[in-house]
Short mmCIF file of N, CA, C and O in Angstrom, two decimals:
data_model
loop_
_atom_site.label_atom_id
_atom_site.label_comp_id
_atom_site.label_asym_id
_atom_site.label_seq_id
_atom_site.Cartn_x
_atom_site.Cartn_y
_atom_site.Cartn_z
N UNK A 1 0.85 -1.16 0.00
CA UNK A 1 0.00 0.00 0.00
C UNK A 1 0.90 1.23 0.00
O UNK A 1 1.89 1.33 0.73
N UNK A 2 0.43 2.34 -1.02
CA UNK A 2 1.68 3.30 -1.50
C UNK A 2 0.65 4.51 -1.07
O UNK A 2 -0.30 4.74 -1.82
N UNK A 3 0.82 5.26 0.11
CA UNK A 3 0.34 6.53 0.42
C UNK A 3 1.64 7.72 0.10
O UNK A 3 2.78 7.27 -0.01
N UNK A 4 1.47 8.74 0.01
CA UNK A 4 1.96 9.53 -0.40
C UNK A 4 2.04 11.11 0.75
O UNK A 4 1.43 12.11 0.38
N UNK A 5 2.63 11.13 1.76
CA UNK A 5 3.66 11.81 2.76
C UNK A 5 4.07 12.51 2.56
O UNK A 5 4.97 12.25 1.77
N UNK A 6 3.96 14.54 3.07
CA UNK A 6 5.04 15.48 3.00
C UNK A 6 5.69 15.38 0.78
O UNK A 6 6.79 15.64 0.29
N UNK A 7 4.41 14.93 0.14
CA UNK A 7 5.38 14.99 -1.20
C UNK A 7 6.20 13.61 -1.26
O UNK A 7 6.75 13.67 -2.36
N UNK A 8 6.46 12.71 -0.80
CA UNK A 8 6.87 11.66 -0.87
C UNK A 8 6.02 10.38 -0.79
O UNK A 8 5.06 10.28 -0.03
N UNK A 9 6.44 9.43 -1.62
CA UNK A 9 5.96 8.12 -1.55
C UNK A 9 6.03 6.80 -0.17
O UNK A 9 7.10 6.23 -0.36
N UNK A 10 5.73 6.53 0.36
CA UNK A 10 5.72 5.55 1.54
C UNK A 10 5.26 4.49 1.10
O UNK A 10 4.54 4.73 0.13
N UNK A 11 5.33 3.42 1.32
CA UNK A 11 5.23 1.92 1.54
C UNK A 11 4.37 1.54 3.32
O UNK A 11 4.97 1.34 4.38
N UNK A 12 3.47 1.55 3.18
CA UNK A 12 2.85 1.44 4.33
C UNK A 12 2.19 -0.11 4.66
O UNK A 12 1.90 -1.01 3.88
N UNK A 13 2.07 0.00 6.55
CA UNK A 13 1.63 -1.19 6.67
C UNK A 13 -0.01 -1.59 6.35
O UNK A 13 -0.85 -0.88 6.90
N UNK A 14 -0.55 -2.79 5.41
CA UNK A 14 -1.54 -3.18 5.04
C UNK A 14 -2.67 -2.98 6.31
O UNK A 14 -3.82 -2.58 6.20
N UNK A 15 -1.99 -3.38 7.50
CA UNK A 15 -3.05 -3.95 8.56
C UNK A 15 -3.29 -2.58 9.58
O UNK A 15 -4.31 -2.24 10.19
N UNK A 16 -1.94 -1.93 9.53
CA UNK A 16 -2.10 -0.53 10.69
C UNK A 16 -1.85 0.51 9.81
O UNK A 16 -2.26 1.54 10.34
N UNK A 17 -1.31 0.77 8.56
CA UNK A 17 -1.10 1.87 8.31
C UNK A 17 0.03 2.85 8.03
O UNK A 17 0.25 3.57 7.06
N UNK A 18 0.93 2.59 9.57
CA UNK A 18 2.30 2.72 9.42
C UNK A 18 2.86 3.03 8.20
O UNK A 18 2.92 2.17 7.32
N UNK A 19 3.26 4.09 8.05
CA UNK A 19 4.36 4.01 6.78
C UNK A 19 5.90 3.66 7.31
O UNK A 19 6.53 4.04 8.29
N UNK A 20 6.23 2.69 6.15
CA UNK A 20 7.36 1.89 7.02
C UNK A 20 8.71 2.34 6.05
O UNK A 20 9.73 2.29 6.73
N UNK A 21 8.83 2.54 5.35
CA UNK A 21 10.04 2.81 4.53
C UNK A 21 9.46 3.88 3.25
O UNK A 21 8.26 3.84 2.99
N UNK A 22 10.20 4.65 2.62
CA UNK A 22 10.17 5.68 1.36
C UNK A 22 10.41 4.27 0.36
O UNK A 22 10.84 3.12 0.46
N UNK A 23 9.85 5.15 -0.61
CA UNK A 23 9.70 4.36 -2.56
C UNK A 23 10.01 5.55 -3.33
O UNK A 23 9.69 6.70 -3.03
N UNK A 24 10.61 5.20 -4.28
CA UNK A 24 10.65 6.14 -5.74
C UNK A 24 9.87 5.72 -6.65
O UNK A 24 9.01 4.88 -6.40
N UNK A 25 10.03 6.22 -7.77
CA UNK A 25 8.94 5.95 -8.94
C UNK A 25 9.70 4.29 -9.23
O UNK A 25 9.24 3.16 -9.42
N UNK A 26 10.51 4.63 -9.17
CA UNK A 26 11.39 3.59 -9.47
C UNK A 26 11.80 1.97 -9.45
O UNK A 26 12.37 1.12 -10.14
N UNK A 27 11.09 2.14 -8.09
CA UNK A 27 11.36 0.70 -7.26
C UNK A 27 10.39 0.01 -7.66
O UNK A 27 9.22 0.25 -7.94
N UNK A 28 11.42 -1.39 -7.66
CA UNK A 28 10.81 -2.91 -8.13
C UNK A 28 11.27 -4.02 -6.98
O UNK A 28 12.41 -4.34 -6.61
N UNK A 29 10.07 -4.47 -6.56
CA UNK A 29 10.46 -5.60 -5.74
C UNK A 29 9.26 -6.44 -5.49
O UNK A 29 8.07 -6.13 -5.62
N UNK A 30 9.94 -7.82 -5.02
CA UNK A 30 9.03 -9.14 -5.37
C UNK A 30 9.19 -9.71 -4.22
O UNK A 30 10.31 -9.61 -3.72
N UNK A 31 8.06 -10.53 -3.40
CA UNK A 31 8.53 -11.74 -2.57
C UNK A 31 9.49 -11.41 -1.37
O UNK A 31 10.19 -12.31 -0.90
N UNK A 32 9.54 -9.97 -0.82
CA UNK A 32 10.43 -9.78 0.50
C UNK A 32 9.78 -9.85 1.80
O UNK A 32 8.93 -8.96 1.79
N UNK A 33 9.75 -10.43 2.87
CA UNK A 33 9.56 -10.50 3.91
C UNK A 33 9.87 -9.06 4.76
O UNK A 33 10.95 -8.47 4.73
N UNK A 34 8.88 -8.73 5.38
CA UNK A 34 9.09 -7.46 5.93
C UNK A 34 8.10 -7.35 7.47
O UNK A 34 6.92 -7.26 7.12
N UNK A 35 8.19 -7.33 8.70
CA UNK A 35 8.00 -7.11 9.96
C UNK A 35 7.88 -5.87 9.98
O UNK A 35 8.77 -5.02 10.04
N UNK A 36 6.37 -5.72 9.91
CA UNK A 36 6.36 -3.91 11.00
C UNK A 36 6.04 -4.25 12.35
O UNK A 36 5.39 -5.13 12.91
N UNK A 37 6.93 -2.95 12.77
CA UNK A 37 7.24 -3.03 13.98
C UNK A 37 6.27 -2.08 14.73
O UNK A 37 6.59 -1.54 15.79
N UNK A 38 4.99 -1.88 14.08
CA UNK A 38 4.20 -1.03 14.82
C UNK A 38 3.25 -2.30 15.42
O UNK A 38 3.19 -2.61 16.61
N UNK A 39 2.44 -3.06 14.16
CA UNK A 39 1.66 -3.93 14.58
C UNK A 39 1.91 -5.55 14.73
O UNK A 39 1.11 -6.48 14.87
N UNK A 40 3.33 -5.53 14.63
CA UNK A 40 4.48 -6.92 14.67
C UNK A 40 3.64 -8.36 13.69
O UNK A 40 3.78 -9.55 13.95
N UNK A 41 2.48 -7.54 12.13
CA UNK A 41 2.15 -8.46 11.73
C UNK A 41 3.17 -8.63 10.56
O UNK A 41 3.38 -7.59 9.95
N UNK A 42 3.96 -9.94 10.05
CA UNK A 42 4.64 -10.29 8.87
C UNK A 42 3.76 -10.36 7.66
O UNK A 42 2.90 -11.19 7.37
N UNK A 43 4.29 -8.96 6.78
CA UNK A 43 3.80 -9.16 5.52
C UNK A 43 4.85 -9.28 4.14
O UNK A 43 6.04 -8.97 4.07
N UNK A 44 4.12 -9.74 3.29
CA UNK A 44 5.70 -9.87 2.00
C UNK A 44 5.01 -8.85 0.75
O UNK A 44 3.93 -8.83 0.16
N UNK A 45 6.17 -8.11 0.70
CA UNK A 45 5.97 -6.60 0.11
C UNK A 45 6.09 -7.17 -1.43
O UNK A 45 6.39 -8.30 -1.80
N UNK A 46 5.81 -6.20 -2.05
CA UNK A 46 5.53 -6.49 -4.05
C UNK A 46 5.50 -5.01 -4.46
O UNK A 46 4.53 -4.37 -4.08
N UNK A 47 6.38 -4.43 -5.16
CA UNK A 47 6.36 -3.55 -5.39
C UNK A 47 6.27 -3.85 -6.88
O UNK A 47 7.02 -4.71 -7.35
N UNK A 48 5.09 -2.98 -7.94
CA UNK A 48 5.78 -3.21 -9.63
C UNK A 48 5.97 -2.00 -10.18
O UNK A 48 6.43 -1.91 -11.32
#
């Protein structure tokens, strides 16, 4: 889930919201395991 922050892109958590790390237009990613540490649920990120 890609909300958009202060003009910037975030990567946020599905279940709480959390924005957990910045994105560029750019980024590609598949199949990563990722722990937020707000609501300690494991989700696997997909960026296209």
């Amino acid at each position: 889930m890609i909300k958009h922050i202060n003009g910037r892109s975030w990567y946020c958590c599905p279940h709480c919201g959390k924005a957990l790390f910045p994105v560029r237009a750019d980024t590609r990613v598949s199949h990563v395991p990722f722990r937020c540490k707000a609501c300690k649920h494991d989700i696997e990120v997909n960026i296209a």
